[in-house]
Coordinates of C-alpha atoms in Angstrom, one line a residue:
Chain A
M27 CA 34.8 4.5 -10.7
S28 CA 36.6 3.7 -13.9
D29 CA 34.1 1.0 -14.9
L30 CA 31.4 3.7 -14.3
R31 CA 33.3 6.2 -16.5
E32 CA 33.4 3.5 -19.2
L33 CA 29.7 2.8 -18.8
Y34 CA 28.6 6.4 -18.7
Q35 CA 31.0 7.9 -21.2
S36 CA 30.3 11.2 -22.7
V37 CA 28.7 9.8 -25.8
I38 CA 26.1 7.9 -23.7
L39 CA 25.4 10.9 -21.5
D40 CA 25.0 13.1 -24.6
H41 CA 22.5 10.7 -26.3
N42 CA 20.7 10.4 -23.0
R43 CA 20.3 14.2 -22.6
A44 CA 19.6 14.8 -26.3
P45 CA 18.3 11.6 -27.9
R46 CA 18.4 11.6 -31.7
N47 CA 15.4 10.7 -33.9
Y48 CA 13.2 11.1 -30.9
G49 CA 9.4 11.2 -31.4
P50 CA 6.9 9.2 -33.4
L51 CA 7.4 8.8 -37.2
A52 CA 4.3 9.9 -39.0
D53 CA 4.8 7.8 -42.2
A54 CA 6.1 4.7 -40.4
T55 CA 5.5 1.3 -42.1
G56 CA 5.8 -0.5 -38.8
H57 CA 6.3 0.1 -35.1
A58 CA 6.7 -2.0 -32.0
E59 CA 6.9 -1.6 -28.2
G60 CA 9.5 -3.1 -26.0
R61 CA 9.1 -3.1 -22.3
N62 CA 10.5 -4.6 -19.1
P63 CA 7.8 -4.9 -16.5
L64 CA 10.4 -5.6 -13.8
C65 CA 12.0 -2.2 -14.0
G66 CA 9.3 -0.3 -15.9
D67 CA 11.5 0.6 -18.9
E68 CA 9.5 1.2 -22.1
V69 CA 10.5 2.0 -25.7
T70 CA 8.5 2.3 -28.9
V71 CA 10.3 2.2 -32.2
W72 CA 8.9 3.3 -35.5
V73 CA 10.4 2.3 -38.9
R74 CA 9.7 3.3 -42.5
M75 CA 10.9 0.6 -44.8
E76 CA 11.5 1.2 -48.5
G77 CA 11.8 -2.2 -50.0
E78 CA 14.3 -4.1 -47.9
R79 CA 15.9 -0.9 -46.5
V80 CA 15.3 1.1 -43.4
A81 CA 14.6 4.5 -44.8
D82 CA 13.9 6.1 -41.4
V83 CA 13.6 5.1 -37.8
H84 CA 12.4 7.0 -34.7
F85 CA 11.8 6.1 -31.0
V86 CA 10.2 7.3 -27.8
G87 CA 11.0 5.8 -24.5
T88 CA 11.2 6.1 -20.7
G89 CA 14.0 4.4 -19.0
C90 CA 17.6 4.7 -17.8
A91 CA 20.4 6.4 -19.6
I92 CA 21.6 3.2 -21.0
S93 CA 18.3 2.2 -22.6
K94 CA 17.7 5.7 -24.0
A95 CA 21.2 6.2 -25.3
S96 CA 21.2 2.7 -26.8
A97 CA 17.9 3.4 -28.6
S98 CA 19.2 6.8 -29.8
L99 CA 22.5 5.4 -31.1
M100 CA 20.7 2.5 -32.7
T101 CA 18.5 4.9 -34.8
T102 CA 21.7 6.6 -36.1
A103 CA 23.3 3.3 -36.9
V104 CA 20.6 1.5 -38.9
K105 CA 19.3 4.1 -41.4
G106 CA 19.9 2.9 -45.0
K107 CA 20.7 -0.7 -43.9
T108 CA 18.7 -3.7 -45.1
A109 CA 16.7 -5.8 -42.7
A110 CA 19.4 -8.5 -43.0
E111 CA 22.1 -6.0 -42.2
V112 CA 20.2 -4.7 -39.2
T113 CA 19.9 -8.3 -37.9
T114 CA 23.7 -8.8 -38.3
L115 CA 24.4 -5.5 -36.6
A116 CA 22.0 -6.4 -33.7
D117 CA 23.9 -9.8 -33.2
Q118 CA 27.2 -8.0 -33.2
F119 CA 26.0 -5.4 -30.8
R120 CA 24.6 -8.1 -28.4
A121 CA 28.0 -9.9 -28.6
V122 CA 29.8 -6.7 -27.6
V123 CA 27.5 -5.7 -24.7
T124 CA 27.6 -9.2 -23.3
G125 CA 31.3 -9.2 -23.5
Q126 CA 31.6 -12.2 -25.9
V127 CA 33.7 -10.2 -28.3
P128 CA 35.9 -7.1 -27.7
A129 CA 34.6 -3.7 -28.7
P130 CA 35.7 -2.6 -32.2
P131 CA 37.4 0.8 -32.4
P132 CA 35.2 3.9 -32.8
S133 CA 36.3 4.3 -36.4
D134 CA 34.9 1.0 -37.4
G135 CA 31.7 2.2 -39.0
A136 CA 28.3 1.7 -37.5
M137 CA 29.5 -1.0 -35.0
G138 CA 32.3 1.3 -33.9
R139 CA 29.8 4.0 -32.9
L140 CA 27.6 1.5 -31.1
A141 CA 30.7 0.3 -29.2
A142 CA 30.2 3.3 -26.9
L143 CA 27.9 1.0 -25.1
S144 CA 30.6 -1.7 -24.6
G145 CA 31.0 -0.7 -20.9
V146 CA 27.7 -2.5 -20.3
S147 CA 29.5 -5.8 -20.5
R148 CA 30.9 -5.1 -17.0
F149 CA 27.4 -4.7 -15.7
P150 CA 25.5 -7.9 -16.7
I151 CA 22.2 -6.8 -15.1
R152 CA 22.2 -3.7 -17.4
V153 CA 22.5 -5.7 -20.7
K154 CA 18.8 -5.8 -21.2
C155 CA 18.7 -2.0 -20.9
A156 CA 21.0 -1.8 -23.9
T157 CA 19.2 -4.4 -26.0
L158 CA 15.6 -3.4 -25.3
A159 CA 15.4 -1.0 -28.3
W160 CA 17.0 -3.6 -30.6
H161 CA 14.3 -6.1 -29.8
A162 CA 11.6 -3.5 -30.5
L163 CA 13.3 -2.6 -33.8
H164 CA 13.4 -6.2 -34.9
A165 CA 9.7 -6.5 -34.1
A166 CA 8.9 -3.2 -35.9
I167 CA 10.7 -4.4 -39.1
A168 CA 9.1 -7.9 -38.8
G169 CA 5.7 -6.3 -38.4
A170 CA 5.0 -7.6 -34.9
P171 CA 3.7 -4.7 -32.7
D172 CA 4.7 -6.1 -29.4
A173 CA 8.4 -7.0 -28.7
G174 CA 7.5 -8.3 -25.3
V175 CA 10.0 -8.7 -22.6
P176 CA 13.7 -9.4 -23.6
D177 CA 15.8 -11.2 -21.1
A178 CA 13.7 -10.1 -18.2
R179 CA 15.3 -12.5 -15.7
V180 CA 17.0 -10.0 -13.5
S181 CA 15.3 -7.1 -11.8
P182 CA 17.8 -4.2 -11.4
Chain B
M28 CA 27.2 13.8 16.1
T29 CA 24.9 10.8 16.0
T30 CA 25.2 8.1 18.5
V31 CA 22.9 5.5 16.9
M32 CA 23.9 2.0 17.9
T33 CA 24.5 -0.6 15.3
R34 CA 24.0 -4.3 15.5
R35 CA 26.0 -5.0 12.4
A36 CA 28.1 -7.5 14.2
D37 CA 25.1 -9.8 14.7
F38 CA 24.8 -10.3 10.9
P39 CA 27.4 -12.6 9.3
L40 CA 27.0 -11.4 5.8
L41 CA 27.6 -7.8 6.8
V42 CA 30.6 -8.8 8.9
R43 CA 32.1 -10.6 5.9
Q44 CA 31.5 -7.6 3.7
P45 CA 32.5 -4.6 5.8
G46 CA 32.3 -2.2 2.8
L47 CA 28.7 -3.1 2.1
H48 CA 25.9 -0.5 2.8
Y49 CA 22.8 -2.7 2.7
L50 CA 19.9 -0.3 2.3
D51 CA 17.3 -2.7 0.8
S52 CA 15.7 -4.2 3.9
A53 CA 12.2 -3.2 2.7
A54 CA 12.8 -5.8 -0.1
T55 CA 14.4 -8.4 2.3
A56 CA 16.4 -8.3 5.5
Q57 CA 19.8 -9.8 6.2
K58 CA 19.9 -12.7 8.7
P59 CA 21.3 -12.5 12.2
A60 CA 23.6 -15.4 13.3
V61 CA 21.1 -16.5 16.0
V62 CA 18.5 -17.2 13.3
L63 CA 20.9 -19.2 11.1
D64 CA 22.1 -21.1 14.3
A65 CA 18.5 -21.9 15.4
E66 CA 17.6 -23.3 12.0
R67 CA 20.8 -25.4 11.8
E68 CA 20.3 -26.6 15.4
F69 CA 16.8 -27.7 14.6
Y70 CA 17.8 -29.7 11.5
E71 CA 20.7 -31.2 13.4
T72 CA 18.8 -32.3 16.5
S73 CA 15.1 -32.3 16.0
Y74 CA 14.1 -32.8 12.4
A75 CA 11.4 -35.1 11.2
N76 CA 8.0 -34.7 9.7
P77 CA 5.7 -33.2 12.4
H78 CA 2.2 -34.4 13.1
R79 CA 3.1 -37.8 11.5
G80 CA 5.3 -40.5 12.9
A81 CA 4.7 -42.3 16.1
Y82 CA 8.3 -41.9 17.2
A83 CA 10.1 -39.5 19.5
L84 CA 11.9 -37.5 16.9
S85 CA 8.7 -36.7 15.1
A86 CA 7.1 -35.7 18.4
R87 CA 10.1 -33.4 19.0
A88 CA 9.7 -31.8 15.6
T89 CA 6.0 -31.3 16.3
E90 CA 6.9 -29.7 19.6
C91 CA 9.4 -27.3 17.9
Y92 CA 6.7 -26.3 15.3
H93 CA 4.2 -25.7 18.1
D94 CA 6.6 -23.7 20.2
A95 CA 7.6 -21.6 17.1
R96 CA 3.9 -20.8 16.6
T97 CA 3.5 -19.8 20.2
G98 CA 6.6 -17.6 20.1
V99 CA 5.6 -15.8 16.9
A100 CA 2.0 -15.3 18.2
R101 CA 3.3 -13.8 21.4
F102 CA 5.5 -11.4 19.4
F103 CA 2.3 -10.0 17.8
G104 CA 0.4 -10.0 21.1
L105 CA -1.9 -12.8 19.8
R106 CA -3.4 -14.7 22.6
D107 CA -5.0 -17.5 20.5
A108 CA -1.9 -19.0 18.7
A109 CA -4.1 -21.3 16.6
C110 CA -5.2 -18.1 14.8
L111 CA -1.7 -17.7 13.4
I112 CA -1.5 -19.7 10.1
F113 CA 2.0 -20.2 8.8
T114 CA 2.3 -19.4 5.1
R115 CA 5.1 -18.8 2.6
G116 CA 4.8 -15.1 3.3
T117 CA 2.6 -12.0 2.9
T118 CA 1.7 -12.7 -0.7
E119 CA 0.4 -16.2 0.0
S120 CA -1.4 -14.9 3.1
L121 CA -3.2 -12.2 1.2
N122 CA -4.1 -14.6 -1.6
L123 CA -5.4 -17.0 1.0
V124 CA -7.9 -14.4 2.3
A125 CA -8.8 -13.1 -1.2
T126 CA -9.5 -16.7 -2.3
A127 CA -10.8 -18.7 0.6
W128 CA -12.8 -15.8 2.2
G129 CA -13.3 -13.6 -0.8
M130 CA -14.7 -16.1 -3.3
H131 CA -17.3 -17.2 -0.8
N132 CA -18.3 -13.8 0.7
V133 CA -18.0 -11.2 -2.1
R134 CA -21.0 -11.1 -4.4
P135 CA -22.0 -9.2 -7.5
G136 CA -22.7 -5.6 -6.6
D137 CA -20.5 -5.7 -3.5
E138 CA -17.5 -3.4 -3.1
I139 CA -13.9 -3.9 -2.4
V140 CA -11.8 -1.0 -1.2
V141 CA -8.0 -0.7 -1.4
T142 CA -5.7 2.3 -1.3
R143 CA -3.3 3.9 -3.8
L144 CA -0.4 2.8 -1.6
E145 CA -0.8 -0.9 -2.0
H146 CA 1.9 -3.3 -3.1
H147 CA 0.8 -5.5 -6.0
A148 CA 0.3 -8.3 -3.5
N149 CA -2.5 -6.4 -1.7
F150 CA -3.9 -4.9 -4.9
V151 CA -4.0 -7.5 -7.7
P152 CA -5.7 -10.3 -5.6
W153 CA -8.6 -7.9 -4.7
Q154 CA -8.8 -6.5 -8.2
Q155 CA -9.0 -10.0 -9.6
L156 CA -11.5 -11.0 -7.0
A157 CA -13.7 -8.0 -7.9
L158 CA -13.5 -9.0 -11.6
A159 CA -14.3 -12.7 -10.8
R160 CA -17.3 -11.9 -8.5
G161 CA -18.7 -8.9 -10.3
A162 CA -17.9 -6.6 -7.4
A163 CA -16.8 -2.9 -7.6
F164 CA -13.1 -2.2 -7.0
R165 CA -12.4 1.2 -5.4
I166 CA -9.0 2.8 -4.9
V167 CA -8.7 5.4 -2.2
E168 CA -6.4 8.2 -3.2
L169 CA -3.7 9.8 -1.1
T170 CA -2.9 13.2 0.4
P171 CA -0.2 15.2 -1.4
D172 CA 2.5 13.8 1.0
G173 CA 1.5 10.2 0.3
R174 CA -0.8 9.2 3.1
V175 CA -4.1 7.5 2.8
D176 CA -6.7 10.2 2.7
I177 CA -9.0 9.2 5.5
D178 CA -11.8 11.6 4.3
L179 CA -11.7 9.9 0.9
L180 CA -11.7 6.5 2.6
R181 CA -14.8 7.5 4.6
H182 CA -16.6 8.4 1.3
A183 CA -15.4 5.2 -0.5
V184 CA -16.7 2.9 2.2
T185 CA -20.5 2.2 1.9
P186 CA -22.9 -0.4 3.3
R187 CA -22.0 -2.5 0.2
T188 CA -18.3 -2.6 1.1
K189 CA -17.3 -6.1 2.1
V190 CA -13.6 -5.6 2.7
V191 CA -11.0 -2.8 3.1
A192 CA -7.5 -4.0 2.2
V193 CA -4.7 -1.7 3.3
A194 CA -1.0 -1.6 3.9
H195 CA 0.0 -0.9 7.5
V196 CA 3.2 0.6 6.1
S197 CA 3.8 1.4 2.4
N198 CA 6.7 -0.5 0.9
A199 CA 7.4 2.3 -1.6
L200 CA 7.0 5.4 0.6
G201 CA 7.2 4.1 4.1
T202 CA 3.9 5.8 5.0
I203 CA 2.3 4.5 8.2
T204 CA -1.5 4.0 7.9
P205 CA -3.5 4.9 11.0
L206 CA -5.2 1.5 11.2
G207 CA -7.4 2.6 14.1
E208 CA -9.2 5.1 11.9
V209 CA -9.4 2.7 9.0
A210 CA -10.8 -0.1 11.2
A211 CA -13.4 2.3 12.7
I212 CA -14.7 3.3 9.2
A213 CA -14.8 -0.3 8.0
R214 CA -16.4 -1.5 11.2
S215 CA -19.2 1.1 10.8
V216 CA -20.5 -0.7 7.7
G217 CA -19.5 -4.3 8.8
A218 CA -16.6 -4.6 6.3
L219 CA -13.6 -6.7 7.1
V220 CA -10.1 -5.1 7.4
V221 CA -7.3 -6.9 5.8
V222 CA -3.8 -5.6 6.6
D223 CA -0.6 -6.1 4.6
G224 CA 1.8 -6.0 7.5
A225 CA 4.9 -7.0 5.5
Q226 CA 6.5 -3.6 6.2
S227 CA 5.3 -3.1 9.8
A228 CA 6.0 -6.4 11.4
P229 CA 9.8 -6.0 11.2
H230 CA 9.9 -2.3 12.1
M231 CA 7.5 -1.4 14.9
A232 CA 5.6 -2.9 17.8
V233 CA 2.4 -4.6 16.5
D234 CA -0.2 -5.5 19.1
I235 CA -2.7 -7.5 17.1
E236 CA -5.4 -7.4 19.8
A237 CA -5.1 -3.6 20.1
L238 CA -5.2 -3.1 16.3
D239 CA -8.6 -4.8 16.1
V240 CA -8.3 -5.8 12.4
D241 CA -9.6 -9.0 10.9
F242 CA -6.6 -10.2 9.0
Y243 CA -2.9 -9.3 9.3
A244 CA -0.3 -10.8 6.9
F245 CA 3.4 -10.7 7.2
S246 CA 6.7 -12.1 5.8
G247 CA 9.4 -13.7 7.8
H248 CA 12.2 -12.9 5.4
K249 CA 11.8 -9.1 6.0
M250 CA 12.2 -9.8 9.8
G251 CA 15.5 -11.7 9.6
A252 CA 14.0 -15.1 9.1
P253 CA 14.7 -17.2 5.9
T254 CA 12.5 -16.8 2.8
G255 CA 9.5 -19.1 2.5
I256 CA 8.0 -18.5 5.9
G257 CA 5.5 -16.0 7.0
G258 CA 2.1 -15.8 8.4
L259 CA -1.5 -14.8 8.4
I260 CA -3.3 -13.8 11.6
G261 CA -7.1 -13.9 11.5
R262 CA -10.1 -13.8 13.7
R263 CA -11.1 -17.3 14.9
E264 CA -14.7 -17.0 13.9
I265 CA -13.9 -15.9 10.4
L266 CA -11.2 -18.5 9.9
E267 CA -13.5 -21.2 11.1
A268 CA -16.2 -20.2 8.7
M269 CA -13.9 -20.1 5.8
P270 CA -13.3 -23.1 3.5
P271 CA -9.7 -24.3 3.2
Y272 CA -7.3 -22.7 0.7
Q273 CA -5.4 -25.7 -0.4
M274 CA -6.3 -29.4 0.0
G275 CA -3.9 -32.2 1.0
G276 CA -2.3 -33.8 4.0
D277 CA -2.5 -32.3 7.5
M278 CA -5.5 -30.2 6.8
I279 CA -8.1 -33.0 6.9
E280 CA -10.0 -34.7 9.7
V281 CA -11.7 -37.6 7.9
V282 CA -11.4 -38.3 4.2
G283 CA -14.3 -40.3 3.0
D284 CA -14.8 -41.6 -0.6
E285 CA -17.2 -38.7 -1.3
R286 CA -16.7 -36.1 1.4
T287 CA -13.9 -34.8 3.6
S288 CA -14.0 -32.9 6.9
W289 CA -11.4 -30.4 7.8
N290 CA -8.9 -30.3 10.6
V291 CA -9.0 -27.6 13.3
L292 CA -7.2 -24.3 13.2
P293 CA -4.5 -23.7 12.3
H294 CA -4.0 -27.0 10.4
K295 CA -7.1 -26.5 8.2
F296 CA -5.0 -23.8 6.3
E297 CA -1.7 -25.6 6.3
A298 CA -1.9 -28.4 3.7
G299 CA 1.1 -30.5 3.2
T300 CA 4.3 -30.9 5.2
P301 CA 4.8 -27.4 6.8
N302 CA 8.0 -25.4 6.7
V303 CA 9.0 -26.4 10.2
G304 CA 12.6 -25.2 9.8
G305 CA 11.4 -21.9 8.6
A306 CA 9.0 -21.5 11.5
V307 CA 11.7 -22.4 14.0
A308 CA 14.0 -19.8 12.4
L309 CA 11.1 -17.2 12.4
A310 CA 10.6 -17.8 16.1
A311 CA 14.4 -17.1 16.6
A312 CA 14.1 -13.9 14.5
V313 CA 11.3 -12.5 16.6
R314 CA 13.2 -13.4 19.7
Y315 CA 16.1 -11.5 18.3
L316 CA 13.9 -8.5 17.6
T317 CA 12.3 -8.7 21.0
S318 CA 15.7 -8.7 22.6
I319 CA 16.3 -5.3 21.0
G320 CA 12.8 -4.2 21.7
M321 CA 10.5 -3.0 18.9
T322 CA 10.3 0.5 20.3
E323 CA 14.0 0.7 20.0
V324 CA 14.0 -0.7 16.5
R325 CA 11.5 1.9 15.5
R326 CA 13.4 4.7 17.3
H327 CA 16.7 3.6 15.6
E328 CA 15.2 3.5 12.1
Q329 CA 13.4 6.8 12.6
T330 CA 16.7 8.5 13.5
L331 CA 18.3 7.2 10.4
T332 CA 15.3 8.1 8.3
A333 CA 15.2 11.6 9.5
M334 CA 18.9 11.9 8.9
A335 CA 18.6 10.6 5.3
I336 CA 15.6 12.8 4.6
E337 CA 17.4 15.9 5.8
R338 CA 20.7 15.2 4.0
L339 CA 19.3 14.0 0.7
G340 CA 16.8 16.8 0.8
A341 CA 19.6 19.3 1.1
L342 CA 21.1 18.1 -2.2
P343 CA 20.1 20.2 -5.3
G344 CA 18.0 18.2 -7.7
V345 CA 16.9 15.5 -5.2
R346 CA 13.1 15.0 -4.8
L347 CA 11.8 13.1 -1.9
Y348 CA 8.5 11.2 -1.8
G349 CA 6.3 10.5 1.2
P350 CA 5.5 12.1 4.6
D351 CA 7.9 13.4 7.3
A352 CA 9.9 10.9 9.4
T353 CA 7.4 10.7 12.2
R354 CA 4.7 9.4 9.9
R355 CA 6.8 6.9 8.0
S356 CA 8.8 3.8 8.6
G357 CA 12.5 3.4 7.6
V358 CA 11.9 3.9 3.9
V359 CA 13.2 6.9 1.9
S360 CA 12.0 7.0 -1.7
F361 CA 13.6 9.6 -4.0
T362 CA 14.6 10.7 -7.5
V363 CA 17.5 12.7 -8.8
D364 CA 16.9 15.2 -11.6
G365 CA 18.4 14.0 -14.8
I366 CA 19.5 10.6 -13.5
H367 CA 17.2 7.6 -13.8
A368 CA 16.8 5.5 -10.7
H369 CA 18.5 2.5 -12.4
D370 CA 21.5 4.5 -13.3
L371 CA 21.6 5.8 -9.8
A372 CA 21.4 2.3 -8.4
T373 CA 24.3 1.1 -10.6
I374 CA 26.5 4.0 -9.5
L375 CA 25.6 3.5 -5.8
D376 CA 26.4 -0.2 -6.2
Q377 CA 29.9 0.7 -7.3
E378 CA 30.3 2.3 -3.9
G379 CA 28.8 -0.7 -2.1
V380 CA 25.5 0.9 -1.5
C381 CA 22.5 -1.4 -2.2
V382 CA 19.3 0.4 -3.0
R383 CA 16.2 -0.7 -4.9
A384 CA 15.3 1.1 -8.1
G385 CA 12.1 0.8 -10.0
H386 CA 8.4 0.7 -9.3
H387 CA 8.7 -1.3 -6.0
C388 CA 5.8 -3.6 -7.1
A389 CA 3.5 -0.5 -6.7
Q390 CA 2.8 0.6 -10.2
P391 CA -0.6 2.2 -9.4
L392 CA 1.2 4.4 -6.8
L393 CA 4.1 5.4 -9.1
R394 CA 1.7 6.2 -11.9
R395 CA -0.1 8.6 -9.5
L396 CA 3.2 10.1 -8.4
G397 CA 4.0 10.7 -12.1
V398 CA 7.3 8.8 -12.1
S399 CA 8.3 5.6 -13.7
A400 CA 10.8 4.7 -11.1
T401 CA 12.3 5.9 -7.8
A402 CA 15.3 4.9 -5.9
R403 CA 14.5 3.6 -2.4
A404 CA 16.8 3.3 0.6
S405 CA 15.4 1.4 3.5
F406 CA 16.8 0.7 7.0
F407 CA 16.8 -2.0 9.6
V408 CA 18.6 -2.7 12.9
Y409 CA 22.0 -3.2 11.4
N410 CA 22.2 0.2 9.6
D411 CA 24.0 3.2 11.0
A412 CA 25.0 6.7 10.2
A413 CA 27.9 5.4 8.0
D414 CA 25.3 3.9 5.7
V415 CA 23.5 7.3 5.3
D416 CA 26.9 8.9 4.7
A417 CA 27.6 6.4 1.9
L418 CA 24.2 6.9 0.4
V419 CA 24.5 10.7 0.3
S420 CA 28.1 10.5 -1.0
G421 CA 27.0 8.1 -3.7
V422 CA 24.2 10.4 -4.9
R423 CA 26.7 13.2 -5.1
S424 CA 29.1 11.0 -7.1
A425 CA 26.2 10.2 -9.5
Q426 CA 25.4 13.9 -9.9
T427 CA 29.1 14.6 -10.6
L428 CA 29.3 11.8 -13.2
F429 CA 26.2 12.9 -15.0
H430 CA 26.2 16.7 -14.6
G431 CA 29.8 17.6 -13.8
P432 CA 31.0 18.8 -10.4
R433 CA 29.6 22.3 -10.4
V434 CA 25.9 21.3 -10.0
V435 CA 26.7 19.4 -6.9
S436 CA 28.9 21.7 -5.0
P437 CA 28.8 25.3 -6.2
G438 CA 31.9 27.2 -5.3
T439 CA 34.3 24.3 -5.2
P440 CA 36.8 24.0 -8.0
A441 CA 36.0 21.6 -10.8
R442 CA 37.6 18.2 -10.3
P443 CA 37.1 14.7 -11.7
A444 CA 34.5 12.6 -10.0
T445 CA 37.1 10.1 -8.8
A446 CA 38.8 12.8 -6.7
S447 CA 35.8 13.1 -4.4
R448 CA 36.1 9.6 -3.2

């Protein structure tokens, strides 16, 4: 049960129940869909870029608590960052949820807040739930409307 | 108290993992020791390429393959064993029919009828056949409790209907389709009936002669046999009129430079070296099921299904899909308010309970149900009441984890989720 408590900690359940920045973004400069046909999870991410920076980001999705909370946390973490900073953050996030690096403390800025999802590292088949929105965000910033299927090797 | 008997001891994987509650037999079944032994015995004593070598060992392998076909045919009440084609499983069987029969018999303006219950394997091949041949593709909708609406089927079938493809038992809901009624409606317009038997063959007595359908497809791996073996049962006159599905060795009679003639049934549809070991193991699996008795298998699963429906249904926030236990096989599909099926499956897994979560390869059905995913528990001969207990307990744990203890058990003092285990 302790691994589950770690996975479904209160921050995750809170973002699942009350996702932040939820809904389409009217003045978006780009959007993209991410989906996993194996489990049916879908997420759409809208971004409004001002120059190199993410001025605003929203999402809509159907899926598990992990995918929804991850998308919600992501939207709170990337606002104001440059596209390059978002890529760096995405790489760090992926390293944490796959267990390649230890989770930073919660006080450690944007990555510290995202580390609420570090419990995913004990559940390898759930990694793609946590990374789905990040793939969509990357595609939205890059201007590709379809983020396709990230890491869809394992059906949960 | 329930007194359902369990055959868990017959299944080595379940013996080695006593804490495991395997409730995903609709996806695939665990294997009894007698099946594993039979396959090993075959490879250790009788293995060679059948229908080939002029030596005793090859003859023995041929005999094993022949005997396996006879045994599996008998299990289904099929008198003419040559009308049982061994395939990789239900998916290949259905593709065989949709391709070899469908491409030569369905013409522009014809109609193909399927139901809202279908697994993708009995939906997509027909949808694609309709697109390829310019035929209409009709989907028969369901009653509110998830059964094929026979009145709607009657209206969907017209003199232009060439084939009615239907699941005997729904993999997602467990619904049992009354094949007699379906066949009568199809017969009235001369349409073929193609049955996806993947979920009925392992779980109830199937008498193919009594069913009076044209094709029946099944998978060995859901019956306790290894993956990669299954079958297609078809009417002789239809099979004989059909062109081959795949070309190669074994399926030919004479190969000329410009033309080739085909081997007799069943070999015409079994190109290449067949899965003899799989067939031998499948024959052992049906012997195992026969030793229990399919009526008893059905009764056992019905008992567990009724128990699961009653106990899950009593939990607040649990929604059940599908008809009552008398009209369904051992499948219980459900959702829990506020908890996505994938989260539920992860939480159940921590308690050793294996359930499927997702769309169950039945997206057209789940779309109609208005859900993106359900959790599905499914039973087989090795399950018992302890598995139902673990399932119900796991769902309560998930509710406690997500919603706190009060929602689950009103009146009991608040306590951490771990204390309930």
